Amino acid sequence: MKYKEDIRLVSKELTVENTTYCGAHCIMCPRHKYRFDWKHMDMSLFKSIIDQAVELGMESLDACGFGDPFMDPEFKEKLAYVKTKYSCIKVYTSATGHLLTSERRAWIGQYIDTLKISHYGFTKEVFEKVHRGSLQFEKVIKNIESLFAIPKENRPYIIMLFLVFPENEHQIEEWKHYWKSKADEVIVWLPHNYGGGHYTEPLEKVKMRDSNPRSCGRPFKGNLFVRENGEVSMCCFDFNRQLIIGDLRQHTLRKILEGNLLRKIREVHRAKTFSESEYICRHCDQIYSREGALLYATNEIREVGILTSHADLVNDMLK
């Protein structure tokens, strides 16, 4: 069945937050400002979301959110549901690597197509200073190296990600040189500000470079972000649920895509009336020019403003 453009998943991908638990507390992450309990998504809710999303054109699941997906004790079972019932669906996820144990490495290639590993330091001192939490440099390195030891055909496509901060910027070149010979892709980015929730750079400084806001494009081209409790947000940076456009415990995904809450956000983005709105968009650095935010990429298809997902899916988006 085909649907009108405004009631389908335009990006062909849906982000589903299977857990909010995380072993890290990275310096750029506003976990200390999170107002809700740490939880895992209920399995029955997860299955319902996947079924509805496939009906509306989902071709890729972004299994990630405000936590480390591997913290969810049912993560494997959730992915197995996707791959068993919908073998055509590609699965993308992101992790820090500290839970990529031998047990998980045994099934990771079966259920995950693309894995992005956030790794923000080249030495123990810098890595643990930036990631904080319970992450241990030696353990993470061992897990990642063991993952790369698996033949390519039996493991996911692996992207290594480095976000740049004053604490680690002196290690960029060493980090790039080491990982680009191992990973399928290496990407180096400047951080964002979580919709104004956590400033890595004062917004006034961003405005000095570009005083003309424009839509980031997310209200129109996705991804929609489903929180662990079933609430649907317009944006993955909306960590405190200020851009909620519906609740999948009460309404269908199609009904939410047809709803007035998403339409109102789109109207603000079309008119560029961010400062007059109540939305967190008015404090977000994504409505200003991000030119230069992508500092390095071994894959030339990566661009500012293009979703970091499966390489082949990004190619389709650029057509």
Short mmCIF file of C-alpha atoms in Angstrom, two decimals, residues 23-24 68 95-101 105 117-121 123-124 127-128 131-148 160-161 175 178-179:
data_model
loop_
_atom_site.label_atom_id
_atom_site.label_comp_id
_atom_site.label_asym_id
_atom_site.label_seq_id
_atom_site.Cartn_x
_atom_site.Cartn_y
_atom_site.Cartn_z
CA GLY A 23 28.21 3.09 30.82
CA ALA A 24 29.77 6.36 29.71
CA ASP A 68 24.36 2.45 24.64
CA ALA A 95 28.13 2.09 20.66
CA THR A 96 31.21 2.92 22.72
CA GLY A 97 32.68 -0.56 22.43
CA HIS A 98 33.00 -1.42 26.11
CA LEU A 99 30.24 -4.06 25.81
CA LEU A 100 31.45 -5.66 22.58
CA THR A 101 32.37 -8.82 24.47
CA ARG A 105 30.73 -10.48 18.91
CA ILE A 117 31.91 3.14 17.34
CA SER A 118 32.34 6.40 19.25
CA HIS A 119 35.98 6.54 20.32
CA TYR A 120 37.25 9.92 21.42
CA GLY A 121 40.83 9.39 22.54
CA THR A 123 45.53 7.17 24.90
CA LYS A 124 44.10 5.92 28.17
CA PHE A 127 40.01 8.51 26.34
CA GLU A 128 38.84 8.10 29.93
CA HIS A 131 34.25 9.34 27.90
CA ARG A 132 34.22 9.12 31.71
CA GLY A 133 31.74 6.79 33.38
CA SER A 134 32.80 3.14 33.71
CA LEU A 135 34.65 2.87 30.40
CA GLN A 136 38.17 1.43 30.58
CA PHE A 137 40.51 2.18 27.69
CA GLU A 138 42.29 -1.18 27.65
CA LYS A 139 39.04 -3.17 27.67
CA VAL A 140 37.50 -1.08 24.89
CA ILE A 141 40.59 -1.38 22.69
CA LYS A 142 40.67 -5.15 23.19
CA ASN A 143 36.99 -5.42 22.23
CA ILE A 144 37.36 -3.28 19.11
CA GLU A 145 40.53 -5.03 17.95
CA SER A 146 38.81 -8.40 18.45
CA LEU A 147 35.90 -7.19 16.35
CA PHE A 148 38.23 -6.19 13.52
CA MET A 160 35.04 4.78 13.75
CA LEU A 161 33.91 8.20 15.00
CA TRP A 175 43.90 8.54 15.91
CA TYR A 178 45.74 4.22 13.39
CA TRP A 179 42.07 3.52 12.72
#
